Coordinates of C-alpha atoms in Angstrom, one line a residue:
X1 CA -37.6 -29.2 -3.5
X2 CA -38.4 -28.1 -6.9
X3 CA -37.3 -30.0 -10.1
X4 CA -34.4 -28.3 -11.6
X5 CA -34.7 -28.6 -15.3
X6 CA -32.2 -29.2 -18.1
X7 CA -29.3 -26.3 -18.2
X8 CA -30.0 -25.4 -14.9
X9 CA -29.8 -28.9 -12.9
X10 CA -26.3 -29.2 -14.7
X11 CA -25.1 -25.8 -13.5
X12 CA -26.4 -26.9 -10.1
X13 CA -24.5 -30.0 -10.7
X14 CA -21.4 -28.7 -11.5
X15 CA -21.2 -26.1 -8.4
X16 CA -22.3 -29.1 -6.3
X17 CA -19.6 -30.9 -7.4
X18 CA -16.5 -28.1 -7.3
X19 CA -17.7 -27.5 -3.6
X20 CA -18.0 -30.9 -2.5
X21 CA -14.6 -31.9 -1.1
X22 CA -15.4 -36.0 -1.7
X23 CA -16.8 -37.5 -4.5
X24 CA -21.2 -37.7 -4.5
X25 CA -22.6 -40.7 -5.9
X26 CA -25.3 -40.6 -8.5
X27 CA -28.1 -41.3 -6.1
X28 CA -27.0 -38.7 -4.1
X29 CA -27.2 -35.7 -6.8
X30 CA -30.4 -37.1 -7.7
X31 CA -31.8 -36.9 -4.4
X32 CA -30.5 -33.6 -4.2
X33 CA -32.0 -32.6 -8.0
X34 CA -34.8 -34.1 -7.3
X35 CA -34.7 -35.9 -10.7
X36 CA -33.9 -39.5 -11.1
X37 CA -30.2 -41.3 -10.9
X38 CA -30.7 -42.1 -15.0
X39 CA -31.0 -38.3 -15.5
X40 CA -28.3 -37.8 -13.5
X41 CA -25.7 -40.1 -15.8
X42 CA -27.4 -38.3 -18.6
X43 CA -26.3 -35.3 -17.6
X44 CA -22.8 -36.8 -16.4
X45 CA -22.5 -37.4 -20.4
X46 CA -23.6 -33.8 -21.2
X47 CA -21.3 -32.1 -19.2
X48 CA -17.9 -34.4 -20.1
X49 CA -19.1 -34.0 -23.6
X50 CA -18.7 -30.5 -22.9
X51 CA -15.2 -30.9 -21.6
X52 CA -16.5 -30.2 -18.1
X53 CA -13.4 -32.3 -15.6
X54 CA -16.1 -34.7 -14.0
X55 CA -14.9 -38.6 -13.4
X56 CA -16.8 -40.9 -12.0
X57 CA -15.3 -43.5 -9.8
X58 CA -16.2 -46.4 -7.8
X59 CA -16.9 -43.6 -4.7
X60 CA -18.9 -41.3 -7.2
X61 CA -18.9 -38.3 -9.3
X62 CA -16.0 -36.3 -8.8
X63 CA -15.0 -32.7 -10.2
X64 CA -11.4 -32.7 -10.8
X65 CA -10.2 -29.0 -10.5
X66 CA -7.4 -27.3 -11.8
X67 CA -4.4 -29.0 -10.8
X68 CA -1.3 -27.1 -9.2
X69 CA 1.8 -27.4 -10.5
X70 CA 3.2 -29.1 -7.3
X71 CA 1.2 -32.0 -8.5
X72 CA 3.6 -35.2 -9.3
X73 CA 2.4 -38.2 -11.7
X74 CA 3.9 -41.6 -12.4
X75 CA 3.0 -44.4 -14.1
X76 CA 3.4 -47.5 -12.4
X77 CA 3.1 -51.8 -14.0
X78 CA 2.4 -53.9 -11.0
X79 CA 1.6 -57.2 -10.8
X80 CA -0.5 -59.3 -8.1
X81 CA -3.4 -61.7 -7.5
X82 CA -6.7 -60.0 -7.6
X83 CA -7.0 -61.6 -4.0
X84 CA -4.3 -59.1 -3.2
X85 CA -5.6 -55.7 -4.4
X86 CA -6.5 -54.2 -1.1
X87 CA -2.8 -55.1 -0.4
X88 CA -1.4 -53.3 -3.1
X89 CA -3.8 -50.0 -2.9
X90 CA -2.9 -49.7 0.8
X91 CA 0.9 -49.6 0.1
X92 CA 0.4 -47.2 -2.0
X93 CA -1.9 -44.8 0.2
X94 CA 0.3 -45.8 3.3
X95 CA 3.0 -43.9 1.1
X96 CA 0.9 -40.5 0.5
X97 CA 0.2 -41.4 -2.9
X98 CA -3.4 -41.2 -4.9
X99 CA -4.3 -44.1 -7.1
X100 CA -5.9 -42.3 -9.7
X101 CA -6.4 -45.3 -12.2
X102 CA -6.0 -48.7 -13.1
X103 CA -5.2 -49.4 -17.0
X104 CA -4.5 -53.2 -18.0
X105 CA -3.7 -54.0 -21.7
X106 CA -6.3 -55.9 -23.7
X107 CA -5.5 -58.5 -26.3
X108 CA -9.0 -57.4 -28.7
X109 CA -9.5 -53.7 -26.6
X110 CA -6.3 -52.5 -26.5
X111 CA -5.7 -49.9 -23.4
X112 CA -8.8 -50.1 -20.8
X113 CA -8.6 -47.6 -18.0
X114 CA -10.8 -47.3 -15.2
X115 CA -11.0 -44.4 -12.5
X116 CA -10.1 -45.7 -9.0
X117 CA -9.2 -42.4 -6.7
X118 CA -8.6 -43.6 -4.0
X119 CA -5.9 -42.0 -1.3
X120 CA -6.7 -43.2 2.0
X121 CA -7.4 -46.7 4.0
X122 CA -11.1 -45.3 4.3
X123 CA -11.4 -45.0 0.3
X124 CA -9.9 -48.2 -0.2
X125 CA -11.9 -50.3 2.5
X126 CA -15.0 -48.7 0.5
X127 CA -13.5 -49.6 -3.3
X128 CA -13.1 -53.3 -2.2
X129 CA -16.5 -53.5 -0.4
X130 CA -17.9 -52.5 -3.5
X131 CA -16.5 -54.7 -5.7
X132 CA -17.2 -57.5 -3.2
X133 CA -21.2 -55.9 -3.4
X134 CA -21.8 -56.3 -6.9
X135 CA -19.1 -58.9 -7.6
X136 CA -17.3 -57.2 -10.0
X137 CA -13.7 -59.0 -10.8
X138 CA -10.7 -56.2 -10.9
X139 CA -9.6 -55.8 -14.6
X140 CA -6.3 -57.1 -13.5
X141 CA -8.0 -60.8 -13.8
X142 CA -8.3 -60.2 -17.8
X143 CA -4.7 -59.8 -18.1
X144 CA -3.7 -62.2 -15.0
X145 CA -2.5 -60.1 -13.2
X146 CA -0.6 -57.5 -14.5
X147 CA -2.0 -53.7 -15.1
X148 CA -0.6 -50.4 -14.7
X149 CA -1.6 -47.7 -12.0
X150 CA -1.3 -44.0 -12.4
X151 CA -0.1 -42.3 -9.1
X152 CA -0.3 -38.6 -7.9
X153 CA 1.4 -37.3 -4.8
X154 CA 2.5 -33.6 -3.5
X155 CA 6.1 -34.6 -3.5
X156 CA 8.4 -37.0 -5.6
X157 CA 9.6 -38.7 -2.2
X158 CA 6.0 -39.7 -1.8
X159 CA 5.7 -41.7 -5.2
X160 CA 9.7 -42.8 -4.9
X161 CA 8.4 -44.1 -1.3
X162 CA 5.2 -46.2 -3.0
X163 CA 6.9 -47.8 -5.7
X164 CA 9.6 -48.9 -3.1
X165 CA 7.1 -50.3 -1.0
X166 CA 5.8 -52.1 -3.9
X167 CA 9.3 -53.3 -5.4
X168 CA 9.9 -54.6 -1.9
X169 CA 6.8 -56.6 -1.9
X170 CA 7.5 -58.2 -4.8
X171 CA 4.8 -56.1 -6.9
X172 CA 6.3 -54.4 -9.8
X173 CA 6.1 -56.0 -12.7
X174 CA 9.9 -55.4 -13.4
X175 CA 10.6 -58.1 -10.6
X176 CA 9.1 -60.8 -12.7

C-alpha cells in the first residue's frame, strides 16, 4: 500500500473510523496507513485539535458520531475495591447501559476522567485483560475507592435498572 501523507492519511483516518462499527487501535490504523503507530497518535491530536469527535479508549480509537436524541446520560458515584471492577462494569452492561467513563476526584488534579466504553461482557473481559497486561491500577485506587461513572442507555429503565443493580450490591457511594 502506498504511504498516505499528511491531510490525506487523516481524511482516510477519519472515514475509517465513522465506518468502523468498533473501535481500531492505533496499530491497527497504522497498519492500515502504512505509517507508524507514533504518527498515528499524532494525528489522533491533530484531528481532536480540530474538534473532530475521536476518543481513544482502552479498545482503541473511536469516532463518536452524532448522537440521537433518544440517547439517555446519568452520572453515577460508586464505590468498590479495585479487585471488584469487572463486577461493577458487568452490572452495569448486564443492565443495557454503556460505561462511557470513569472520573475520580484528585486531591492536587482535581477532576481526572478517563474513557472506558465499554457495553458488553466481551468489551469488559478485554478492558480488564488489559489492565492486567500492562499492570495499570484503575484510578479508583487514588481515591480508594470511590469515582464516578458516566452511563448511556437507549431508555431511562435501562440506567434506572443499572443503578439498582448497583444500589443492591452495595455499590453506590450513597450507601456508605
Amino acid at each position: 500500500m502506498k504511504k498516505l501523507l499528511g491531510e490525506a492519511r487523516r481524511a482516510f483516518l477519519v472515514e475509517l473510523l465513522k465506518n468502523e462499527h468498533a473501535a481500531l487501535t492505533g496499530t491497527e490504523l497504522a497498519k492500515r496507513s502504512n505509517v507508524s503507530r507514533q504518527v498515528i497518535v499524532n494525528d489522533m491530536a491533530l484531528l481532536k485539535a480540530r474538534n473532530e469527535p475521536i476518543i481513544a479508549t482502552s479498545q482503541g480509537y473511536l469516532y463518536l458520531a452524532q448522537q440521537q436524541s433518544t440517547t439517555f446520560e446519568r452520572q453515577v458515584a460508586s464505590y468498590h475495591s479495585a479487585d471488584q471492577t469487572a463486577e461493577e462494569l458487568n452490572l452495569l452492561v448486564d443492565a443495557g447501559v454503556t460505561v462511557k467513563d470513569v472520573t475520580i476526584v484528585h486531591p492536587v488534579y482535581g477532576d481526572l476522567t478517563a474513557s472506558i466504553m465499554v457495553s458488553s461482557r466481551y468489551d469488559v473481559e478485554q478492558f480488564i485483560r488489559r489492565m492486567n497486561e500492562t499492570e495499570a491500577a484503575p484510578l479508583l485506587s487514588l481515591t480508594e475507592g470511590s469515582h464516578l461513572h458516566t452511563l448511556t442507555a437507549d431508555a431511562e429503565e435501562k440506567l434506572d435498572a443499572a443503578i439498582d443493580s448497583l444500589k443492591q450490591r452495595g455499590f453506590l457511594l450513597e450507601d456508605m
